[in-house]
C-alpha cells in the first residue's frame, strides 16, 4: 500500500516454497494492473507484461528476458504459448490439452504432435449454439488425434453439429475411488453438488431443476460445496432468493473431505 495515498500499488505473490515469483503493479488512479514481473527461483526477472491503464485493461505486450537482457517480445499470450509449444514439443509427442485458451496455439504450432483435447464443460451456449471458445477445437478435427468427453450426450451433440469422425471421440466419465462405508456415518436425505462455483458449471440449471423438484412435493435438501470464482456465488444466492429456496439450500466453501 502507498504510504501517501493509502492505495494499493503492488501485490507480491509467493509460491508454496515461500519464493517470490510474481509482482503486480497497479495504477494509483484507475487501480487497474499496469505491469507484471515474473521471477525465477534465483530472483531474476524472466518475463514482464504491460497493460493499458483504462477500463478495458488490455494487454499491450509481453517481454521475455535471457541472461538479464530483453530477448523476445509478443503481442498476445497465444503468440507466447505457440512459441513455447514449438520449442518444447517434438514430432509425435502426445499432448493433452484441457484449456480452450491453449487450443489455437497448440493446433497451430509447427510440430506434428498427437493432440488430445479434453472437454470438462459443455461446448454449447444457452441458445444451443457452439460456444466461441470451443470453435477452434471442433472446427479443426484434422489437427486433433482424439477428443475426450465426459458423457455420451455431449458426444451426440457434437456429432449433430460437426463432421467429426465418431471414432475420434472417446468417453471417460468422472469417477471416485471406492470408499469403505461404515454404520457410523449419518445418512442424510440430500442432494450434493461438489465443484467450482463457476459460470461454466451451470449450477443455475441445478437450481431451476431443484425448484421444479420441490414443486412436485418432495422435500430433499440441496447442499453445494465449492470455491467461489468471480462472484458467481452471489449470483447463485440471488437466484435462490428469487426462487424462494433459502430454506432448502445451503452453500458451503471448498472442502477436502466431502464425505464428512
Short mmCIF file of C-alpha atoms in Angstrom, two decimals:
data_model
loop_
_atom_site.label_atom_id
_atom_site.label_comp_id
_atom_site.label_asym_id
_atom_site.label_seq_id
_atom_site.Cartn_x
_atom_site.Cartn_y
_atom_site.Cartn_z
CA UNK A 1 0.00 0.00 0.00
CA UNK A 2 1.19 3.54 -0.71
CA UNK A 3 2.22 5.32 2.47
CA UNK A 4 0.98 8.58 0.92
CA UNK A 5 -2.32 7.75 -0.82
CA UNK A 6 -3.08 4.58 1.20
CA UNK A 7 -3.97 2.87 -2.09
CA UNK A 8 -2.75 -0.48 -3.36
CA UNK A 9 0.21 -0.05 -5.69
CA UNK A 10 1.81 -3.53 -5.66
CA UNK A 11 0.93 -7.12 -4.92
CA UNK A 12 3.66 -9.71 -4.35
CA UNK A 13 2.88 -13.39 -4.88
CA UNK A 14 4.89 -16.26 -3.42
CA UNK A 15 4.89 -19.94 -4.38
CA UNK A 16 4.38 -22.85 -1.98
CA UNK A 17 8.08 -22.73 -1.06
CA UNK A 18 7.93 -19.10 0.03
CA UNK A 19 9.80 -17.85 -3.04
CA UNK A 20 8.64 -14.61 -4.70
CA UNK A 21 7.58 -15.45 -8.27
CA UNK A 22 5.41 -12.53 -9.36
CA UNK A 23 4.86 -8.80 -8.72
CA UNK A 24 1.75 -6.95 -9.87
CA UNK A 25 1.89 -3.17 -10.16
CA UNK A 26 -1.32 -1.09 -10.06
CA UNK A 27 -2.25 2.37 -11.32
CA UNK A 28 -2.82 4.78 -8.39
CA UNK A 29 -5.72 6.32 -10.29
CA UNK A 30 -7.65 3.54 -12.02
CA UNK A 31 -6.49 0.81 -9.59
CA UNK A 32 -6.02 -1.46 -12.62
CA UNK A 33 -2.92 -3.61 -13.03
CA UNK A 34 -0.49 -1.94 -15.43
CA UNK A 35 2.65 -4.05 -15.10
CA UNK A 36 3.55 -7.59 -14.07
CA UNK A 37 7.00 -9.05 -13.35
CA UNK A 38 7.83 -12.76 -13.17
CA UNK A 39 10.86 -14.08 -11.26
CA UNK A 40 12.80 -17.35 -11.37
CA UNK A 41 13.96 -19.16 -8.23
CA UNK A 42 17.12 -17.01 -8.14
CA UNK A 43 15.17 -13.75 -8.15
CA UNK A 44 15.90 -12.89 -11.79
CA UNK A 45 13.18 -11.41 -13.99
CA UNK A 46 12.40 -13.68 -16.95
CA UNK A 47 9.16 -12.08 -18.18
CA UNK A 48 7.15 -8.84 -17.93
CA UNK A 49 3.64 -7.92 -19.13
CA UNK A 50 2.32 -4.40 -19.81
CA UNK A 51 -1.37 -3.45 -19.70
CA UNK A 52 -3.40 -0.41 -20.77
CA UNK A 53 -4.37 1.90 -17.91
CA UNK A 54 -8.07 2.09 -18.77
CA UNK A 55 -11.33 0.24 -18.15
CA UNK A 56 -10.60 -2.44 -20.75
CA UNK A 57 -7.13 -3.05 -19.25
CA UNK A 58 -5.97 -4.86 -22.39
CA UNK A 59 -2.55 -6.47 -22.73
CA UNK A 60 -0.07 -4.25 -24.61
CA UNK A 61 2.84 -6.67 -24.95
CA UNK A 62 4.83 -9.43 -23.26
CA UNK A 63 8.61 -9.16 -22.93
CA UNK A 64 10.83 -12.14 -22.14
CA UNK A 65 14.42 -11.92 -20.89
CA UNK A 66 17.53 -14.07 -21.24
CA UNK A 67 20.63 -13.53 -19.11
CA UNK A 68 19.16 -10.27 -17.81
CA UNK A 69 18.63 -8.77 -21.28
CA UNK A 70 15.43 -8.41 -23.37
CA UNK A 71 15.01 -11.48 -25.58
CA UNK A 72 11.64 -11.91 -27.35
CA UNK A 73 8.51 -9.73 -27.48
CA UNK A 74 4.95 -10.97 -28.05
CA UNK A 75 1.74 -9.05 -28.71
CA UNK A 76 -0.54 -11.71 -27.23
CA UNK A 77 -0.39 -14.59 -24.78
CA UNK A 78 -1.34 -17.00 -27.58
CA UNK A 79 1.78 -15.97 -29.53
CA UNK A 80 3.87 -16.72 -26.44
CA UNK A 81 2.14 -20.09 -25.95
CA UNK A 82 2.68 -21.08 -29.58
CA UNK A 83 6.39 -20.15 -29.41
CA UNK A 84 6.72 -22.23 -26.24
CA UNK A 85 5.00 -25.26 -27.81
CA UNK A 86 7.14 -25.11 -30.94
CA UNK A 87 10.30 -25.13 -28.83
CA UNK A 88 9.10 -27.59 -26.20
CA UNK A 89 7.46 -30.34 -28.27
CA UNK A 90 8.86 -32.76 -30.84
CA UNK A 91 7.23 -34.66 -33.70
CA UNK A 92 4.75 -37.34 -32.48
CA UNK A 93 4.73 -36.11 -28.88
CA UNK A 94 1.38 -36.89 -27.21
CA UNK A 95 -0.11 -33.67 -25.81
CA UNK A 96 -3.21 -33.49 -23.60
CA UNK A 97 -4.93 -30.08 -23.57
CA UNK A 98 -7.88 -29.29 -21.29
CA UNK A 99 -7.79 -25.46 -21.57
CA UNK A 100 -9.59 -23.93 -24.54
CA UNK A 101 -7.32 -20.88 -24.36
CA UNK A 102 -4.47 -23.17 -25.45
CA UNK A 103 -6.25 -24.89 -28.35
CA UNK A 104 -5.29 -22.34 -31.00
CA UNK A 105 -1.56 -22.08 -30.17
CA UNK A 106 -1.34 -25.86 -29.79
CA UNK A 107 -3.13 -26.70 -33.04
CA UNK A 108 -1.29 -24.00 -35.00
CA UNK A 109 2.23 -24.84 -33.83
CA UNK A 110 4.51 -26.40 -36.44
CA UNK A 111 5.32 -29.74 -34.77
CA UNK A 112 3.10 -32.65 -35.78
CA UNK A 113 2.12 -33.64 -32.26
CA UNK A 114 -0.64 -36.08 -31.33
CA UNK A 115 -3.14 -33.66 -29.80
CA UNK A 116 -5.72 -34.99 -27.35
CA UNK A 117 -8.32 -32.38 -26.36
CA UNK A 118 -10.12 -32.91 -23.05
CA UNK A 119 -13.56 -31.29 -22.58
CA UNK A 120 -14.67 -30.72 -18.97
CA UNK A 121 -17.60 -28.39 -19.67
CA UNK A 122 -20.43 -28.08 -22.16
CA UNK A 123 -19.45 -26.80 -25.60
CA UNK A 124 -22.88 -25.24 -26.09
CA UNK A 125 -24.24 -21.81 -25.19
CA UNK A 126 -27.65 -21.37 -23.59
CA UNK A 127 -29.12 -20.97 -27.10
CA UNK A 128 -27.64 -24.38 -28.06
CA UNK A 129 -25.03 -22.97 -30.45
CA UNK A 130 -21.31 -23.79 -30.16
CA UNK A 131 -19.53 -21.69 -27.56
CA UNK A 132 -16.93 -19.41 -29.16
CA UNK A 133 -14.13 -20.85 -27.03
CA UNK A 134 -14.79 -24.36 -28.42
CA UNK A 135 -14.87 -23.45 -32.13
CA UNK A 136 -11.12 -23.82 -32.69
CA UNK A 137 -11.20 -27.32 -31.22
CA UNK A 138 -14.30 -28.51 -33.08
CA UNK A 139 -13.59 -26.86 -36.44
CA UNK A 140 -10.10 -28.37 -36.84
CA UNK A 141 -10.53 -32.13 -36.27
CA UNK A 142 -7.77 -32.84 -38.81
CA UNK A 143 -5.30 -31.47 -36.24
CA UNK A 144 -6.76 -33.49 -33.35
CA UNK A 145 -5.90 -37.12 -32.64
CA UNK A 146 -8.64 -37.70 -30.09
CA UNK A 147 -11.35 -35.86 -28.16
CA UNK A 148 -12.01 -36.94 -24.57
CA UNK A 149 -15.52 -36.18 -23.26
CA UNK A 150 -17.42 -36.90 -20.05
CA UNK A 151 -20.78 -38.06 -21.41
CA UNK A 152 -22.38 -39.83 -24.35
CA UNK A 153 -24.86 -36.94 -24.58
CA UNK A 154 -22.08 -34.47 -25.35
CA UNK A 155 -20.69 -36.82 -27.99
CA UNK A 156 -24.12 -36.99 -29.59
CA UNK A 157 -24.45 -33.19 -29.50
CA UNK A 158 -21.06 -32.74 -31.19
CA UNK A 159 -21.80 -35.29 -33.91
CA UNK A 160 -25.09 -33.49 -34.64
CA UNK A 161 -23.35 -30.18 -35.45
CA UNK A 162 -19.96 -31.29 -36.87
CA UNK A 163 -18.49 -33.78 -39.33
CA UNK A 164 -16.01 -35.21 -36.82
CA UNK A 165 -15.33 -38.94 -37.17
CA UNK A 166 -17.10 -40.71 -34.25
CA UNK A 167 -14.01 -42.88 -33.76
CA UNK A 168 -12.11 -39.71 -32.79
CA UNK A 169 -14.34 -39.21 -29.74
CA UNK A 170 -13.86 -41.19 -26.51
CA UNK A 171 -15.90 -41.05 -23.31
CA UNK A 172 -14.22 -41.17 -19.88
CA UNK A 173 -16.70 -40.15 -17.15
CA UNK A 174 -15.70 -38.65 -13.82
CA UNK A 175 -15.05 -41.25 -11.16
CA UNK A 176 -14.21 -41.54 -7.47
CA UNK A 177 -12.21 -44.14 -5.60
CA UNK A 178 -14.29 -46.73 -3.72
CA UNK A 179 -14.99 -45.75 -0.14
CA UNK A 180 -15.49 -48.22 2.66
CA UNK A 181 -18.89 -47.49 4.17
CA UNK A 182 -19.48 -47.80 7.88
CA UNK A 183 -22.52 -47.89 10.11
CA UNK A 184 -21.19 -44.81 11.94
CA UNK A 185 -21.90 -42.42 9.05
CA UNK A 186 -25.13 -40.49 9.34
CA UNK A 187 -27.24 -40.95 6.25
CA UNK A 188 -28.66 -37.58 5.16
CA UNK A 189 -31.57 -37.06 2.81
CA UNK A 190 -29.99 -34.52 0.46
CA UNK A 191 -28.59 -33.80 -2.98
CA UNK A 192 -24.94 -32.67 -3.10
CA UNK A 193 -23.06 -30.64 -5.71
CA UNK A 194 -19.25 -30.61 -5.37
CA UNK A 195 -17.19 -28.46 -7.74
CA UNK A 196 -16.07 -24.95 -8.59
CA UNK A 197 -18.77 -22.33 -8.23
CA UNK A 198 -18.15 -21.04 -11.74
CA UNK A 199 -20.36 -19.95 -14.62
CA UNK A 200 -19.39 -22.86 -16.87
CA UNK A 201 -20.57 -25.35 -14.23
CA UNK A 202 -24.16 -24.14 -14.90
CA UNK A 203 -25.25 -24.53 -11.29
CA UNK A 204 -28.18 -22.27 -12.14
CA UNK A 205 -29.58 -25.22 -14.13
CA UNK A 206 -29.43 -27.31 -10.95
CA UNK A 207 -31.37 -24.64 -9.07
CA UNK A 208 -34.13 -24.47 -11.69
CA UNK A 209 -34.40 -28.28 -11.76
CA UNK A 210 -34.41 -28.41 -7.96
CA UNK A 211 -37.14 -25.75 -7.87
CA UNK A 212 -39.33 -27.97 -10.07
CA UNK A 213 -38.45 -30.94 -7.89
CA UNK A 214 -39.80 -29.19 -4.78
CA UNK A 215 -42.93 -28.07 -6.61
CA UNK A 216 -43.70 -31.76 -7.15
CA UNK A 217 -43.99 -32.21 -3.38
CA UNK A 218 -40.57 -33.56 -2.45
CA UNK A 219 -38.55 -32.21 0.49
CA UNK A 220 -34.96 -33.44 -0.02
CA UNK A 221 -32.40 -30.69 0.73
CA UNK A 222 -29.62 -29.47 -1.59
CA UNK A 223 -26.05 -28.80 -0.43
CA UNK A 224 -23.48 -27.00 -2.62
CA UNK A 225 -19.74 -27.31 -1.92
CA UNK A 226 -17.05 -25.40 -3.80
CA UNK A 227 -14.81 -22.37 -4.09
CA UNK A 228 -16.40 -19.19 -5.43
CA UNK A 229 -15.00 -17.83 -8.71
CA UNK A 230 -15.50 -14.28 -9.98
CA UNK A 231 -18.51 -13.57 -7.78
CA UNK A 232 -20.64 -16.45 -9.06
CA UNK A 233 -21.75 -17.42 -5.56
CA UNK A 234 -23.51 -14.09 -5.10
CA UNK A 235 -25.38 -14.63 -8.37
CA UNK A 236 -26.49 -18.05 -7.16
CA UNK A 237 -27.63 -16.57 -3.86
CA UNK A 238 -29.71 -14.00 -5.75
CA UNK A 239 -31.31 -16.74 -7.85
CA UNK A 240 -32.02 -18.78 -4.71
CA UNK A 241 -33.82 -15.75 -3.26
CA UNK A 242 -35.80 -15.24 -6.47
CA UNK A 243 -36.93 -18.87 -6.41
CA UNK A 244 -37.54 -18.70 -2.63
CA UNK A 245 -35.29 -21.68 -1.92
CA UNK A 246 -33.42 -20.21 1.06
CA UNK A 247 -34.81 -22.82 3.49
CA UNK A 248 -33.85 -25.74 1.27
CA UNK A 249 -30.31 -24.97 0.06
CA UNK A 250 -27.03 -24.36 1.87
CA UNK A 251 -23.88 -23.13 0.11
CA UNK A 252 -20.58 -24.21 1.66
CA UNK A 253 -16.99 -23.39 0.84
CA UNK A 254 -14.22 -25.62 -0.50
CA UNK A 255 -13.73 -28.92 1.31
CA UNK A 256 -11.04 -31.63 1.20
CA UNK A 257 -13.36 -34.11 2.87
CA UNK A 258 -16.82 -34.12 1.23
CA UNK A 259 -17.70 -37.42 2.91
CA UNK A 260 -17.92 -35.74 6.30
#
